[in-house]
Amino acid sequence: MAMTGVLRPGHAQIRVLDLEEGVRHYRDILGLVETGRDAQGRVYFKCWDERDHNSFILRQADCAGLDFFGFKVLDTATLNKLDADLQAYGVKTERIPAGDMLETGERVRFEIPSGHLIELYAEKTSVGNGCGLVNPVAWTADSERGIAPVRLDHALLYGPNVAAVQKLFTEVLGFYLVERVLTPDGAGNVAIWLSCGHKVHDIAFAEYPEPGKLHHCSFLLETWEEVLRAGDIMSVNKTPVDIGPTRHGVTRGCTIYAWDPSGNRFETFMGGYQPYPDYKEALTWTFDNFGQGLDYPQRKLHETFLTVVS
Ligand code: M3P
Ligand code: FE
């Protein structure tokens, strides 16, 4: 198999101010599938076409934001190797036992220089997508319920030390830089988009003084019409929309940014191009074209993009 190492974003745990209000949003409007609740009161969801038990977890807390973002790796040997590589690089890691999250194996957790907690894990119970494995059906009720994204696609995280984060993800975790926005003087990056496979990005970071902030978790749709349908569903449900429907210049993905009831931004996203790890030259946006990178048709650096995080 050509794909090894870190495979993909696997889970995000986010904080909501009111659990049942959050459940109603993510289950009924976004259309995620609720797969369980644990003794800590956390609620587990998956997107309909994901096979693993969970990808998105809600925890009730006094402030919104991201608890941690996890990546699935190929197997246990890979998990152990990446743990050793992180430690050799000088990153302190913590082992969280299997079963701490429902249907999820042992996790390796570490803090990155932007102040975010990142996790790696190799095992999560496959519960299937409801289509079956023999002569699979191509449609289920869950594939039409609410916005109904197919998977958790990526996250954009805000915090300090983006250069050190880039170094860690590229030198230890096997990611490569797909796109970047330069600082005004062109000497560094204010934002970076990183891939571990041939998706246009699996995680992105933007420079921000406060550590550990969430800009958005993004959910994948398959067509532009589905993004427009997501906009209709948001309007009907009075979901506050931030930007879109529009297209990013960066990644060329089509998008809507909107907020959940606790003020966590989420994105419904489709498209973009498919890079490969031999794309040695990252696409580069100069700071004066940041607005075009964010919103290609309007070429507008929306104020909320820079200032509203959770
Ligand atoms: C994305 C995304 C800017 C933002 C791009 C965002 C400033 O590509 O996936 O959310 O270019
Ligand atoms: Fe995004």
PDB file of C-alpha atoms and ligand atoms in Angstrom:
ATOM      1  CA  MET A   1       0.000   0.000   0.000  1.00  0.00           C
ATOM      2  CA  ALA A   2       1.351   3.401  -0.909  1.00  0.00           C
ATOM      3  CA  MET A   3      -0.227   5.220   2.016  1.00  0.00           C
ATOM      4  CA  THR A   4       1.602   4.818   5.316  1.00  0.00           C
ATOM      5  CA  GLY A   5       2.292   6.885   8.427  1.00  0.00           C
ATOM      6  CA  VAL A   6      -0.413   9.383   9.338  1.00  0.00           C
ATOM      7  CA  LEU A   7      -3.522   8.544   7.279  1.00  0.00           C
ATOM      8  CA  ARG A   8      -6.079  11.267   7.936  1.00  0.00           C
ATOM      9  CA  PRO A   9      -7.852  13.439  10.491  1.00  0.00           C
ATOM     10  CA  GLY A  10      -9.653  10.971  12.750  1.00  0.00           C
ATOM     11  CA  HIS A  11     -11.368  12.925  15.487  1.00  0.00           C
ATOM     12  CA  ALA A  12     -11.955  16.357  16.942  1.00  0.00           C
ATOM     13  CA  GLN A  13     -13.285  16.916  20.458  1.00  0.00           C
ATOM     14  CA  ILE A  14     -14.875  20.304  20.900  1.00  0.00           C
ATOM     15  CA  ARG A  15     -16.436  22.127  23.824  1.00  0.00           C
ATOM     16  CA  VAL A  16     -20.005  23.389  23.749  1.00  0.00           C
ATOM     17  CA  LEU A  17     -21.780  25.542  26.303  1.00  0.00           C
ATOM     18  CA  ASP A  18     -25.012  23.528  26.270  1.00  0.00           C
ATOM     19  CA  LEU A  19     -24.714  19.863  25.363  1.00  0.00           C
ATOM     20  CA  GLU A  20     -28.256  19.198  24.121  1.00  0.00           C
ATOM     21  CA  GLU A  21     -28.284  22.415  22.077  1.00  0.00           C
ATOM     22  CA  GLY A  22     -24.986  21.259  20.552  1.00  0.00           C
ATOM     23  CA  VAL A  23     -26.397  17.805  19.868  1.00  0.00           C
ATOM     24  CA  ARG A  24     -29.415  19.306  18.106  1.00  0.00           C
ATOM     25  CA  HIS A  25     -27.124  21.408  15.925  1.00  0.00           C
ATOM     26  CA  TYR A  26     -24.651  18.704  14.942  1.00  0.00           C
ATOM     27  CA  ARG A  27     -27.220  15.887  14.675  1.00  0.00           C
ATOM     28  CA  ASP A  28     -30.251  17.610  13.190  1.00  0.00           C
ATOM     29  CA  ILE A  29     -28.807  20.520  11.170  1.00  0.00           C
ATOM     30  CA  LEU A  30     -25.348  19.272  10.167  1.00  0.00           C
ATOM     31  CA  GLY A  31     -26.780  15.745  10.054  1.00  0.00           C
ATOM     32  CA  LEU A  32     -24.052  13.805  11.829  1.00  0.00           C
ATOM     33  CA  VAL A  33     -24.877  10.342  13.143  1.00  0.00           C
ATOM     34  CA  GLU A  34     -24.880  10.047  16.946  1.00  0.00           C
ATOM     35  CA  THR A  35     -22.979   6.869  17.860  1.00  0.00           C
ATOM     36  CA  GLY A  36     -22.709   6.953  21.646  1.00  0.00           C
ATOM     37  CA  ARG A  37     -22.422   8.747  24.981  1.00  0.00           C
ATOM     38  CA  ASP A  38     -19.817   7.969  27.630  1.00  0.00           C
ATOM     39  CA  ALA A  39     -19.619   8.082  31.427  1.00  0.00           C
ATOM     40  CA  GLN A  40     -18.066  11.571  31.247  1.00  0.00           C
ATOM     41  CA  GLY A  41     -21.175  12.779  29.406  1.00  0.00           C
ATOM     42  CA  ARG A  42     -19.427  13.239  26.073  1.00  0.00           C
ATOM     43  CA  VAL A  43     -21.516  12.728  22.916  1.00  0.00           C
ATOM     44  CA  TYR A  44     -19.940  10.932  19.958  1.00  0.00           C
ATOM     45  CA  PHE A  45     -20.760  11.459  16.295  1.00  0.00           C
ATOM     46  CA  LYS A  46     -19.580  10.267  12.912  1.00  0.00           C
ATOM     47  CA  CYS A  47     -20.288  11.518   9.404  1.00  0.00           C
ATOM     48  CA  TRP A  48     -22.539   9.129   7.525  1.00  0.00           C
ATOM     49  CA  ASP A  49     -19.893   7.780   5.099  1.00  0.00           C
ATOM     50  CA  GLU A  50     -17.202   7.275   7.752  1.00  0.00           C
ATOM     51  CA  ARG A  51     -16.706   3.676   8.816  1.00  0.00           C
ATOM     52  CA  ASP A  52     -15.046   4.259  12.181  1.00  0.00           C
ATOM     53  CA  HIS A  53     -17.204   4.657  15.292  1.00  0.00           C
ATOM     54  CA  ASN A  54     -16.612   8.379  15.843  1.00  0.00           C
ATOM     55  CA  SER A  55     -14.956  11.461  14.411  1.00  0.00           C
ATOM     56  CA  PHE A  56     -16.559  14.366  16.262  1.00  0.00           C
ATOM     57  CA  ILE A  57     -17.094  14.518  20.014  1.00  0.00           C
ATOM     58  CA  LEU A  58     -18.914  17.158  22.060  1.00  0.00           C
ATOM     59  CA  ARG A  59     -18.067  17.950  25.657  1.00  0.00           C
ATOM     60  CA  GLN A  60     -20.033  20.459  27.703  1.00  0.00           C
ATOM     61  CA  ALA A  61     -17.829  23.151  29.253  1.00  0.00           C
ATOM     62  CA  ASP A  62     -17.825  26.808  30.306  1.00  0.00           C
ATOM     63  CA  CYS A  63     -16.048  27.985  27.172  1.00  0.00           C
ATOM     64  CA  ALA A  64     -16.198  26.863  23.537  1.00  0.00           C
ATOM     65  CA  GLY A  65     -13.159  25.652  21.593  1.00  0.00           C
ATOM     66  CA  LEU A  66     -11.115  22.586  20.740  1.00  0.00           C
ATOM     67  CA  ASP A  67      -9.976  20.036  23.353  1.00  0.00           C
ATOM     68  CA  PHE A  68      -7.851  18.039  20.894  1.00  0.00           C
ATOM     69  CA  PHE A  69      -7.536  17.015  17.244  1.00  0.00           C
ATOM     70  CA  GLY A  70      -6.564  13.422  16.416  1.00  0.00           C
ATOM     71  CA  PHE A  71      -5.083  11.696  13.380  1.00  0.00           C
ATOM     72  CA  LYS A  72      -5.438   8.026  12.550  1.00  0.00           C
ATOM     73  CA  VAL A  73      -2.164   6.290  11.701  1.00  0.00           C
ATOM     74  CA  LEU A  74      -1.702   3.087   9.701  1.00  0.00           C
ATOM     75  CA  ASP A  75      -1.146   0.615  12.548  1.00  0.00           C
ATOM     76  CA  THR A  76       0.258   0.148  16.064  1.00  0.00           C
ATOM     77  CA  ALA A  77       3.850  -0.162  14.841  1.00  0.00           C
ATOM     78  CA  THR A  78       3.454   3.224  13.147  1.00  0.00           C
ATOM     79  CA  LEU A  79       1.979   4.691  16.325  1.00  0.00           C
ATOM     80  CA  ASN A  80       4.936   3.463  18.382  1.00  0.00           C
ATOM     81  CA  LYS A  81       7.440   4.705  15.815  1.00  0.00           C
ATOM     82  CA  LEU A  82       5.885   8.179  15.600  1.00  0.00           C
ATOM     83  CA  ASP A  83       5.777   8.365  19.407  1.00  0.00           C
ATOM     84  CA  ALA A  84       9.508   7.546  19.537  1.00  0.00           C
ATOM     85  CA  ASP A  85      10.231  10.023  16.705  1.00  0.00           C
ATOM     86  CA  LEU A  86       8.350  12.781  18.545  1.00  0.00           C
ATOM     87  CA  GLN A  87      10.282  12.116  21.746  1.00  0.00           C
ATOM     88  CA  ALA A  88      13.597  12.051  19.860  1.00  0.00           C
ATOM     89  CA  TYR A  89      12.637  15.431  18.372  1.00  0.00           C
ATOM     90  CA  GLY A  90      12.103  16.773  21.909  1.00  0.00           C
ATOM     91  CA  VAL A  91       8.310  16.628  22.097  1.00  0.00           C
ATOM     92  CA  LYS A  92       6.866  15.271  25.337  1.00  0.00           C
ATOM     93  CA  THR A  93       4.182  12.658  24.650  1.00  0.00           C
ATOM     94  CA  GLU A  94       1.509  11.119  26.834  1.00  0.00           C
ATOM     95  CA  ARG A  95      -0.198   7.738  26.360  1.00  0.00           C
ATOM     96  CA  ILE A  96      -3.934   7.742  26.930  1.00  0.00           C
ATOM     97  CA  PRO A  97      -5.231   4.217  27.457  1.00  0.00           C
ATOM     98  CA  ALA A  98      -7.558   2.425  25.065  1.00  0.00           C
ATOM     99  CA  GLY A  99     -11.184   2.901  26.010  1.00  0.00           C
ATOM    100  CA  ASP A 100     -10.788   6.452  27.367  1.00  0.00           C
ATOM    101  CA  MET A 101     -12.703   7.444  24.236  1.00  0.00           C
ATOM    102  CA  LEU A 102     -15.479   5.063  23.192  1.00  0.00           C
ATOM    103  CA  GLU A 103     -14.393   2.349  20.732  1.00  0.00           C
ATOM    104  CA  THR A 104     -10.952   3.960  20.394  1.00  0.00           C
ATOM    105  CA  GLY A 105      -7.537   2.421  21.044  1.00  0.00           C
ATOM    106  CA  GLU A 106      -4.532   3.870  22.804  1.00  0.00           C
ATOM    107  CA  ARG A 107      -3.736   7.476  21.887  1.00  0.00           C
ATOM    108  CA  VAL A 108      -0.444   9.354  21.834  1.00  0.00           C
ATOM    109  CA  ARG A 109      -1.099  12.952  22.849  1.00  0.00           C
ATOM    110  CA  PHE A 110       1.296  15.888  22.611  1.00  0.00           C
ATOM    111  CA  GLU A 111       1.194  19.654  22.688  1.00  0.00           C
ATOM    112  CA  ILE A 112       2.494  21.490  19.637  1.00  0.00           C
ATOM    113  CA  PRO A 113       4.118  24.965  19.691  1.00  0.00           C
ATOM    114  CA  SER A 114       0.800  26.653  18.806  1.00  0.00           C
ATOM    115  CA  GLY A 115      -0.635  25.359  22.093  1.00  0.00           C
ATOM    116  CA  HIS A 116      -2.951  22.733  20.549  1.00  0.00           C
ATOM    117  CA  LEU A 117      -3.233  19.144  21.762  1.00  0.00           C
ATOM    118  CA  ILE A 118      -2.713  16.747  18.866  1.00  0.00           C
ATOM    119  CA  GLU A 119      -3.273  13.003  19.103  1.00  0.00           C
ATOM    120  CA  LEU A 120      -2.303   9.949  17.084  1.00  0.00           C
ATOM    121  CA  TYR A 121      -4.065   6.600  17.331  1.00  0.00           C
ATOM    122  CA  ALA A 122      -4.159   3.390  15.308  1.00  0.00           C
ATOM    123  CA  GLU A 123      -7.372   1.671  16.381  1.00  0.00           C
ATOM    124  CA  LYS A 124     -11.026   2.680  16.280  1.00  0.00           C
ATOM    125  CA  THR A 125     -13.869   0.201  15.924  1.00  0.00           C
ATOM    126  CA  SER A 126     -15.242   0.024  12.403  1.00  0.00           C
ATOM    127  CA  VAL A 127     -19.022   0.243  12.590  1.00  0.00           C
ATOM    128  CA  GLY A 128     -19.487   0.721   8.848  1.00  0.00           C
ATOM    129  CA  ASN A 129     -21.363   3.389   6.930  1.00  0.00           C
ATOM    130  CA  GLY A 130     -24.661   1.540   6.824  1.00  0.00           C
ATOM    131  CA  CYS A 131     -24.255   0.600   3.152  1.00  0.00           C
ATOM    132  CA  GLY A 132     -23.035  -2.951   3.789  1.00  0.00           C
ATOM    133  CA  LEU A 133     -19.815  -4.580   2.620  1.00  0.00           C
ATOM    134  CA  VAL A 134     -21.259  -7.047   0.069  1.00  0.00           C
ATOM    135  CA  ASN A 135     -23.128  -5.507  -2.852  1.00  0.00           C
ATOM    136  CA  PRO A 136     -23.173  -2.206  -0.928  1.00  0.00           C
ATOM    137  CA  VAL A 137     -26.072   0.179  -1.364  1.00  0.00           C
ATOM    138  CA  ALA A 138     -25.220   3.712  -2.521  1.00  0.00           C
ATOM    139  CA  TRP A 139     -27.797   5.535  -0.420  1.00  0.00           C
ATOM    140  CA  THR A 140     -28.903   5.486   3.186  1.00  0.00           C
ATOM    141  CA  ALA A 141     -31.377   7.645   5.100  1.00  0.00           C
ATOM    142  CA  ASP A 142     -28.405   9.243   6.903  1.00  0.00           C
ATOM    143  CA  SER A 143     -26.873  10.354   3.585  1.00  0.00           C
ATOM    144  CA  GLU A 144     -29.813  12.752   3.101  1.00  0.00           C
ATOM    145  CA  ARG A 145     -30.518  13.829   6.694  1.00  0.00           C
ATOM    146  CA  GLY A 146     -29.523  17.446   7.345  1.00  0.00           C
ATOM    147  CA  ILE A 147     -26.435  18.772   5.594  1.00  0.00           C
ATOM    148  CA  ALA A 148     -25.024  15.197   5.667  1.00  0.00           C
ATOM    149  CA  PRO A 149     -21.256  15.609   5.090  1.00  0.00           C
ATOM    150  CA  VAL A 150     -19.348  12.479   4.102  1.00  0.00           C
ATOM    151  CA  ARG A 151     -16.422  12.952   6.491  1.00  0.00           C
ATOM    152  CA  LEU A 152     -14.500  15.199   8.850  1.00  0.00           C
ATOM    153  CA  ASP A 153     -12.086  16.773   6.368  1.00  0.00           C
ATOM    154  CA  HIS A 154      -9.664  19.132   8.166  1.00  0.00           C
ATOM    155  CA  ALA A 155      -9.314  21.832  10.788  1.00  0.00           C
ATOM    156  CA  LEU A 156      -7.841  25.329  10.746  1.00  0.00           C
ATOM    157  CA  LEU A 157      -6.169  26.150  14.063  1.00  0.00           C
ATOM    158  CA  TYR A 158      -4.957  29.542  15.302  1.00  0.00           C
ATOM    159  CA  GLY A 159      -1.994  30.022  17.604  1.00  0.00           C
ATOM    160  CA  PRO A 160       1.609  31.246  17.879  1.00  0.00           C
ATOM    161  CA  ASN A 161       4.793  29.687  16.407  1.00  0.00           C
ATOM    162  CA  VAL A 162       3.435  28.562  13.034  1.00  0.00           C
ATOM    163  CA  ALA A 163       7.003  28.099  11.736  1.00  0.00           C
ATOM    164  CA  ALA A 164       7.793  25.608  14.523  1.00  0.00           C
ATOM    165  CA  VAL A 165       4.476  23.817  13.928  1.00  0.00           C
ATOM    166  CA  GLN A 166       5.312  23.487  10.224  1.00  0.00           C
ATOM    167  CA  LYS A 167       8.724  22.042  11.086  1.00  0.00           C
ATOM    168  CA  LEU A 168       7.202  19.469  13.463  1.00  0.00           C
ATOM    169  CA  PHE A 169       4.477  18.347  11.042  1.00  0.00           C
ATOM    170  CA  THR A 170       6.824  18.123   8.052  1.00  0.00           C
ATOM    171  CA  GLU A 171       9.964  16.765   9.717  1.00  0.00           C
ATOM    172  CA  VAL A 172       8.405  14.301  12.177  1.00  0.00           C
ATOM    173  CA  LEU A 173       4.829  13.503  11.145  1.00  0.00           C
ATOM    174  CA  GLY A 174       5.332  13.204   7.364  1.00  0.00           C
ATOM    175  CA  PHE A 175       3.128  16.075   6.228  1.00  0.00           C
ATOM    176  CA  TYR A 176       4.067  18.394   3.348  1.00  0.00           C
ATOM    177  CA  LEU A 177       3.269  22.056   2.743  1.00  0.00           C
ATOM    178  CA  VAL A 178       0.600  22.553   0.053  1.00  0.00           C
ATOM    179  CA  GLU A 179      -0.112  26.305   0.285  1.00  0.00           C
ATOM    180  CA  ARG A 180       0.895  29.273   2.390  1.00  0.00           C
ATOM    181  CA  VAL A 181       0.207  32.970   2.871  1.00  0.00           C
ATOM    182  CA  LEU A 182       3.336  35.066   3.379  1.00  0.00           C
ATOM    183  CA  THR A 183       3.856  37.667   6.092  1.00  0.00           C
ATOM    184  CA  PRO A 184       3.696  41.287   4.844  1.00  0.00           C
ATOM    185  CA  ASP A 185       7.518  41.403   4.557  1.00  0.00           C
ATOM    186  CA  GLY A 186       7.534  38.026   2.738  1.00  0.00           C
ATOM    187  CA  ALA A 187      10.028  36.533   5.189  1.00  0.00           C
ATOM    188  CA  GLY A 188       7.693  34.043   6.885  1.00  0.00           C
ATOM    189  CA  ASN A 189       4.231  32.493   6.727  1.00  0.00           C
ATOM    190  CA  VAL A 190       1.116  33.826   8.435  1.00  0.00           C
ATOM    191  CA  ALA A 191      -0.845  30.729   7.439  1.00  0.00           C
ATOM    192  CA  ILE A 192       0.028  27.224   6.201  1.00  0.00           C
ATOM    193  CA  TRP A 193      -1.968  24.339   4.702  1.00  0.00           C
ATOM    194  CA  LEU A 194      -0.505  20.867   5.269  1.00  0.00           C
ATOM    195  CA  SER A 195      -1.394  17.482   3.761  1.00  0.00           C
ATOM    196  CA  CYS A 196      -0.475  13.937   4.845  1.00  0.00           C
ATOM    197  CA  GLY A 197      -1.847  12.268   1.732  1.00  0.00           C
ATOM    198  CA  HIS A 198      -3.296  13.652  -1.450  1.00  0.00           C
ATOM    199  CA  LYS A 199      -6.103  15.712  -0.043  1.00  0.00           C
ATOM    200  CA  VAL A 200      -5.506  19.418  -0.565  1.00  0.00           C
ATOM    201  CA  HIS A 201      -5.140  19.795   3.202  1.00  0.00           C
ATOM    202  CA  ASP A 202      -5.579  17.766   6.363  1.00  0.00           C
ATOM    203  CA  ILE A 203      -4.759  20.567   8.777  1.00  0.00           C
ATOM    204  CA  ALA A 204      -3.994  24.278   8.538  1.00  0.00           C
ATOM    205  CA  PHE A 205      -2.552  26.827  10.937  1.00  0.00           C
ATOM    206  CA  ALA A 206      -2.621  30.606  11.131  1.00  0.00           C
ATOM    207  CA  GLU A 207      -0.416  32.805  13.294  1.00  0.00           C
ATOM    208  CA  TYR A 208      -2.328  34.226  16.256  1.00  0.00           C
ATOM    209  CA  PRO A 209      -1.072  35.541  19.599  1.00  0.00           C
ATOM    210  CA  GLU A 210      -3.338  33.400  21.803  1.00  0.00           C
ATOM    211  CA  PRO A 211      -2.471  29.670  21.905  1.00  0.00           C
ATOM    212  CA  GLY A 212      -4.770  26.722  21.259  1.00  0.00           C
ATOM    213  CA  LYS A 213      -7.585  28.458  19.384  1.00  0.00           C
ATOM    214  CA  LEU A 214     -10.029  26.848  16.947  1.00  0.00           C
ATOM    215  CA  HIS A 215     -10.878  28.622  13.702  1.00  0.00           C
ATOM    216  CA  HIS A 216     -12.976  25.802  12.235  1.00  0.00           C
ATOM    217  CA  CYS A 217     -13.504  22.106  11.816  1.00  0.00           C
ATOM    218  CA  SER A 218     -14.446  21.298   8.226  1.00  0.00           C
ATOM    219  CA  PHE A 219     -16.889  18.713   6.941  1.00  0.00           C
ATOM    220  CA  LEU A 220     -16.688  17.363   3.395  1.00  0.00           C
ATOM    221  CA  LEU A 221     -19.500  17.504   0.873  1.00  0.00           C
ATOM    222  CA  GLU A 222     -19.217  16.038  -2.611  1.00  0.00           C
ATOM    223  CA  THR A 223     -20.750  18.691  -4.872  1.00  0.00           C
ATOM    224  CA  TRP A 224     -21.199  22.451  -5.104  1.00  0.00           C
ATOM    225  CA  GLU A 225     -24.956  21.853  -5.156  1.00  0.00           C
ATOM    226  CA  GLU A 226     -24.614  20.197  -1.753  1.00  0.00           C
ATOM    227  CA  VAL A 227     -22.789  23.303  -0.458  1.00  0.00           C
ATOM    228  CA  LEU A 228     -25.694  25.457  -1.703  1.00  0.00           C
ATOM    229  CA  ARG A 229     -28.146  23.001  -0.117  1.00  0.00           C
ATOM    230  CA  ALA A 230     -26.149  23.349   3.141  1.00  0.00           C
ATOM    231  CA  GLY A 231     -26.669  27.126   2.873  1.00  0.00           C
ATOM    232  CA  ASP A 232     -30.411  26.579   2.464  1.00  0.00           C
ATOM    233  CA  ILE A 233     -30.495  24.299   5.520  1.00  0.00           C
ATOM    234  CA  MET A 234     -28.514  26.870   7.552  1.00  0.00           C
ATOM    235  CA  SER A 235     -30.941  29.614   6.531  1.00  0.00           C
ATOM    236  CA  VAL A 236     -34.039  27.578   7.358  1.00  0.00           C
ATOM    237  CA  ASN A 237     -32.567  26.781  10.786  1.00  0.00           C
ATOM    238  CA  LYS A 238     -31.271  30.340  11.372  1.00  0.00           C
ATOM    239  CA  THR A 239     -27.696  29.073  11.734  1.00  0.00           C
ATOM    240  CA  PRO A 240     -25.414  32.146  11.772  1.00  0.00           C
ATOM    241  CA  VAL A 241     -23.348  32.151   8.558  1.00  0.00           C
ATOM    242  CA  ASP A 242     -19.916  33.811   8.500  1.00  0.00           C
ATOM    243  CA  ILE A 243     -18.761  33.608   4.854  1.00  0.00           C
ATOM    244  CA  GLY A 244     -20.167  32.054   1.697  1.00  0.00           C
ATOM    245  CA  PRO A 245     -21.254  30.103  -0.182  1.00  0.00           C
ATOM    246  CA  THR A 246     -18.083  30.998  -2.076  1.00  0.00           C
ATOM    247  CA  ARG A 247     -14.757  29.578  -3.189  1.00  0.00           C
ATOM    248  CA  HIS A 248     -11.422  29.852  -1.402  1.00  0.00           C
ATOM    249  CA  GLY A 249      -8.482  30.857  -3.592  1.00  0.00           C
ATOM    250  CA  VAL A 250      -6.317  28.811  -1.233  1.00  0.00           C
ATOM    251  CA  THR A 251      -7.080  25.110  -1.954  1.00  0.00           C
ATOM    252  CA  ARG A 252      -9.777  26.139  -4.525  1.00  0.00           C
ATOM    253  CA  GLY A 253     -12.319  24.551  -2.185  1.00  0.00           C
ATOM    254  CA  CYS A 254     -15.943  25.704  -2.213  1.00  0.00           C
ATOM    255  CA  THR A 255     -17.153  26.672   1.201  1.00  0.00           C
ATOM    256  CA  ILE A 256     -19.519  28.047   3.773  1.00  0.00           C
ATOM    257  CA  TYR A 257     -18.242  29.105   7.198  1.00  0.00           C
ATOM    258  CA  ALA A 258     -20.918  29.175   9.895  1.00  0.00           C
ATOM    259  CA  TRP A 259     -21.142  28.988  13.681  1.00  0.00           C
ATOM    260  CA  ASP A 260     -22.621  26.398  16.006  1.00  0.00           C
ATOM    261  CA  PRO A 261     -24.766  27.674  18.922  1.00  0.00           C
ATOM    262  CA  SER A 262     -21.668  27.915  21.173  1.00  0.00           C
ATOM    263  CA  GLY A 263     -19.669  30.012  18.701  1.00  0.00           C
ATOM    264  CA  ASN A 264     -17.460  27.264  17.284  1.00  0.00           C
ATOM    265  CA  ARG A 265     -17.042  27.905  13.586  1.00  0.00           C
ATOM    266  CA  PHE A 266     -17.590  24.946  11.264  1.00  0.00           C
ATOM    267  CA  GLU A 267     -17.144  24.692   7.512  1.00  0.00           C
ATOM    268  CA  THR A 268     -19.045  22.791   4.859  1.00  0.00           C
ATOM    269  CA  PHE A 269     -16.556  22.252   2.075  1.00  0.00           C
ATOM    270  CA  MET A 270     -16.134  20.533  -1.282  1.00  0.00           C
ATOM    271  CA  GLY A 271     -13.585  20.304  -4.055  1.00  0.00           C
ATOM    272  CA  GLY A 272     -10.113  21.680  -4.331  1.00  0.00           C
ATOM    273  CA  TYR A 273      -7.379  19.965  -6.270  1.00  0.00           C
ATOM    274  CA  GLN A 274      -5.467  16.818  -5.394  1.00  0.00           C
ATOM    275  CA  PRO A 275      -1.787  17.327  -4.649  1.00  0.00           C
ATOM    276  CA  TYR A 276       0.777  14.534  -4.274  1.00  0.00           C
ATOM    277  CA  PRO A 277       3.782  14.473  -1.932  1.00  0.00           C
ATOM    278  CA  ASP A 278       6.110  15.122  -4.897  1.00  0.00           C
ATOM    279  CA  TYR A 279       4.635  18.626  -5.246  1.00  0.00           C
ATOM    280  CA  LYS A 280       7.766  20.204  -3.840  1.00  0.00           C
ATOM    281  CA  GLU A 281       6.689  23.810  -4.370  1.00  0.00           C
ATOM    282  CA  ALA A 282       3.902  25.061  -2.152  1.00  0.00           C
ATOM    283  CA  LEU A 283       1.488  27.490  -3.792  1.00  0.00           C
ATOM    284  CA  THR A 284       2.232  30.907  -2.303  1.00  0.00           C
ATOM    285  CA  TRP A 285      -0.056  33.860  -1.677  1.00  0.00           C
ATOM    286  CA  THR A 286       1.411  37.248  -0.930  1.00  0.00           C
ATOM    287  CA  PHE A 287      -0.074  39.060   2.045  1.00  0.00           C
ATOM    288  CA  ASP A 288      -1.726  41.694  -0.162  1.00  0.00           C
ATOM    289  CA  ASN A 289      -3.691  38.868  -1.847  1.00  0.00           C
ATOM    290  CA  PHE A 290      -4.787  37.210   1.419  1.00  0.00           C
ATOM    291  CA  GLY A 291      -8.356  38.336   0.675  1.00  0.00           C
ATOM    292  CA  GLN A 292      -8.319  36.572  -2.681  1.00  0.00           C
ATOM    293  CA  GLY A 293      -7.002  33.448  -0.978  1.00  0.00           C
ATOM    294  CA  LEU A 294      -9.876  33.512   1.484  1.00  0.00           C
ATOM    295  CA  ASP A 295     -12.756  34.522  -0.793  1.00  0.00           C
ATOM    296  CA  TYR A 296     -11.785  34.214  -4.440  1.00  0.00           C
ATOM    297  CA  PRO A 297     -14.726  35.983  -6.132  1.00  0.00           C
ATOM    298  CA  GLN A 298     -15.019  38.839  -3.627  1.00  0.00           C
ATOM    299  CA  ARG A 299     -11.234  39.155  -2.975  1.00  0.00           C
ATOM    300  CA  LYS A 300     -12.126  40.231   0.536  1.00  0.00           C
ATOM    301  CA  LEU A 301     -10.218  39.581   3.747  1.00  0.00           C
ATOM    302  CA  HIS A 302     -13.303  39.307   5.940  1.00  0.00           C
ATOM    303  CA  GLU A 303     -12.643  40.812   9.378  1.00  0.00           C
ATOM    304  CA  THR A 304     -14.203  37.799  11.136  1.00  0.00           C
ATOM    305  CA  PHE A 305     -11.667  35.455   9.490  1.00  0.00           C
ATOM    306  CA  LEU A 306      -8.851  37.157  11.379  1.00  0.00           C
ATOM    307  CA  THR A 307     -10.545  37.893  14.680  1.00  0.00           C
ATOM    308  CA  VAL A 308     -13.283  35.376  15.554  1.00  0.00           C
ATOM    309  CA  VAL A 309     -12.008  32.099  17.005  1.00  0.00           C
ATOM    310  CA  SER A 310     -13.088  29.849  19.854  1.00  0.00           C
TER     311      SER A 310
HETATM  312  C1  M3P B   1      -9.300  27.306   3.517  1.00  0.00           C
HETATM  313  C2  M3P B   1     -10.153  26.400   4.235  1.00  0.00           C
HETATM  314  C3  M3P B   1      -7.445  31.753   3.308  1.00  0.00           C
HETATM  315  C4  M3P B   1      -8.307  30.736   3.814  1.00  0.00           C
HETATM  316  C5  M3P B   1      -8.494  29.568   3.224  1.00  0.00           C
HETATM  317  C6  M3P B   1      -9.212  28.575   3.873  1.00  0.00           C
HETATM  318  C7  M3P B   1      -7.195  32.925   4.092  1.00  0.00           C
HETATM  319  O1  M3P B   1      -8.638  26.831   2.519  1.00  0.00           O
HETATM  320  O2  M3P B   1     -10.160  25.263   3.916  1.00  0.00           O
HETATM  321  O3  M3P B   1     -10.861  26.819   5.124  1.00  0.00           O
HETATM  322  O4  M3P B   1      -6.930  31.685   2.264  1.00  0.00           O
HETATM  323 FE    FE B   2     -11.298  24.937   5.895  1.00  0.00          FE
END
